[in-house]
Short mmCIF file of C-alpha atoms in Angstrom, two decimals:
data_model
loop_
_atom_site.label_atom_id
_atom_site.label_comp_id
_atom_site.label_asym_id
_atom_site.label_seq_id
_atom_site.Cartn_x
_atom_site.Cartn_y
_atom_site.Cartn_z
CA UNK W 22 41.69 11.65 -45.97
CA UNK W 23 44.75 13.73 -46.70
CA UNK W 24 46.05 17.00 -45.25
CA UNK W 25 49.08 18.86 -46.54
CA UNK W 26 51.54 20.39 -44.07
CA UNK W 27 52.85 23.70 -45.35
CA UNK W 28 56.00 25.36 -43.98
CA UNK W 29 56.24 22.76 -41.18
CA UNK W 30 53.08 24.27 -39.66
CA UNK W 31 51.67 21.18 -37.94
CA UNK W 32 49.18 23.15 -35.83
CA UNK W 33 47.47 24.53 -38.94
CA UNK W 34 47.41 21.05 -40.52
CA UNK W 35 45.82 19.61 -37.35
CA UNK W 36 43.11 22.28 -37.42
CA UNK W 37 42.36 21.47 -41.06
CA UNK W 38 42.26 17.74 -40.27
CA UNK W 39 39.88 18.24 -37.34
CA UNK W 40 37.58 20.38 -39.48
CA UNK W 41 37.53 17.73 -42.23
CA UNK W 42 36.81 14.98 -39.69
CA UNK W 43 34.01 17.08 -38.17
CA UNK W 44 32.41 17.60 -41.60
CA UNK W 45 32.62 13.88 -42.39
CA UNK W 46 30.96 12.96 -39.08
CA UNK W 47 33.85 10.83 -37.84
CA UNK W 48 33.74 12.25 -34.31
CA UNK W 49 30.00 11.56 -34.02
CA UNK W 50 30.50 7.99 -35.23
CA UNK W 51 33.37 7.39 -32.78
CA UNK W 52 31.19 8.61 -29.93
CA UNK W 53 28.36 6.27 -30.98
CA UNK W 54 30.67 3.27 -31.25
CA UNK W 55 32.08 3.70 -27.74
CA UNK W 56 29.20 1.68 -26.32
CA UNK W 57 26.84 -0.95 -27.73
CA UNK W 58 23.62 0.40 -29.17
CA UNK W 59 20.62 -1.88 -29.20
CA UNK W 60 19.06 -2.38 -32.65
CA UNK W 61 15.75 -0.89 -31.48
CA UNK W 62 17.51 2.24 -30.18
CA UNK W 63 19.52 2.46 -33.39
CA UNK W 64 16.37 2.30 -35.54
CA UNK W 65 14.68 4.98 -33.42
CA UNK W 66 17.74 7.25 -33.66
CA UNK W 67 18.06 6.81 -37.42
CA UNK W 68 14.33 7.46 -37.90
CA UNK W 69 14.55 10.63 -35.80
CA UNK W 70 17.56 11.80 -37.84
CA UNK W 71 15.64 11.15 -41.07
CA UNK W 72 12.64 13.12 -39.80
CA UNK W 73 14.92 15.98 -38.78
CA UNK W 74 16.55 16.02 -42.24
CA UNK W 75 13.16 15.93 -43.99
CA UNK W 76 11.82 18.80 -41.87
CA UNK W 77 14.93 20.88 -42.52
CA UNK W 78 14.63 20.26 -46.26
CA UNK W 79 10.91 21.13 -46.24
CA UNK W 80 11.61 24.32 -44.27
CA UNK W 81 14.33 25.39 -46.71
CA UNK W 82 12.06 24.68 -49.69
CA UNK W 83 9.21 26.68 -48.12
CA UNK W 84 11.55 29.62 -47.45
CA UNK W 85 12.83 29.49 -51.03
CA UNK W 86 9.28 29.48 -52.41
CA UNK W 87 8.24 32.32 -50.12
CA UNK W 88 5.65 30.34 -48.17
CA UNK W 89 7.26 31.19 -44.83
CA UNK W 90 9.53 34.01 -43.77
CA UNK W 91 13.23 33.37 -43.46
CA UNK W 92 14.59 33.47 -39.90
CA UNK W 93 16.23 36.70 -38.87
CA UNK W 94 20.03 36.43 -38.92
CA UNK W 95 21.65 36.38 -35.51
CA UNK W 96 23.80 39.44 -34.81
CA UNK W 97 27.50 38.77 -35.19
CA UNK W 98 29.77 40.76 -32.96
CA UNK W 99 33.18 41.89 -34.17
CA UNK W 100 36.28 42.19 -32.02
CA UNK W 101 35.96 45.95 -31.54
CA UNK W 102 32.21 46.24 -31.03
CA UNK W 103 30.71 46.08 -27.54
CA UNK W 104 28.59 43.01 -26.95
CA UNK W 105 25.79 44.90 -25.25
CA UNK W 106 24.43 48.30 -26.17
CA UNK W 107 24.81 49.54 -22.58
CA UNK W 108 28.42 48.46 -22.28
CA UNK W 109 29.54 46.17 -19.47
CA UNK W 110 26.72 44.44 -17.57
CA UNK W 111 28.62 45.01 -14.33
CA UNK W 112 29.30 48.73 -14.78
CA UNK W 113 27.41 51.04 -12.43
CA UNK W 114 24.49 52.63 -14.24
CA UNK W 115 23.57 56.29 -14.23
CA UNK W 116 20.38 57.28 -12.40
CA UNK W 117 17.36 56.74 -14.60
CA UNK W 118 15.67 60.03 -13.56
CA UNK W 119 17.74 63.21 -13.97
CA UNK W 120 17.66 65.64 -11.04
CA UNK W 121 15.01 68.34 -11.30
CA UNK W 122 16.19 71.71 -12.51
CA UNK W 123 16.53 74.25 -9.70
CA UNK W 124 16.52 71.61 -6.98
CA UNK W 125 18.62 72.60 -4.00
CA UNK W 126 21.54 70.34 -3.28
CA UNK W 127 22.38 69.98 0.38
#
């Protein structure tokens, strides 16, 4: 694996390296190799991973063929947009019922 360092920007090169390692699955493999894994546990894990991959592939194929509806995309919030329609969850809210017209205030 090779990462180029441009303009002596080591931080950017490290980010690129970490992303490449994440895509390759190196971190997951390092975590698995920390401790011994019994062969029976390993077989069960690999079988579960294969089932998960097969289901994902079947789901994608069914979506492509129109047999099932595609999942709704999750809303992505930009930097300037409020996260909630009502604003801050801790802000005091206005009364839900407006005062009646002509009501005397004491």
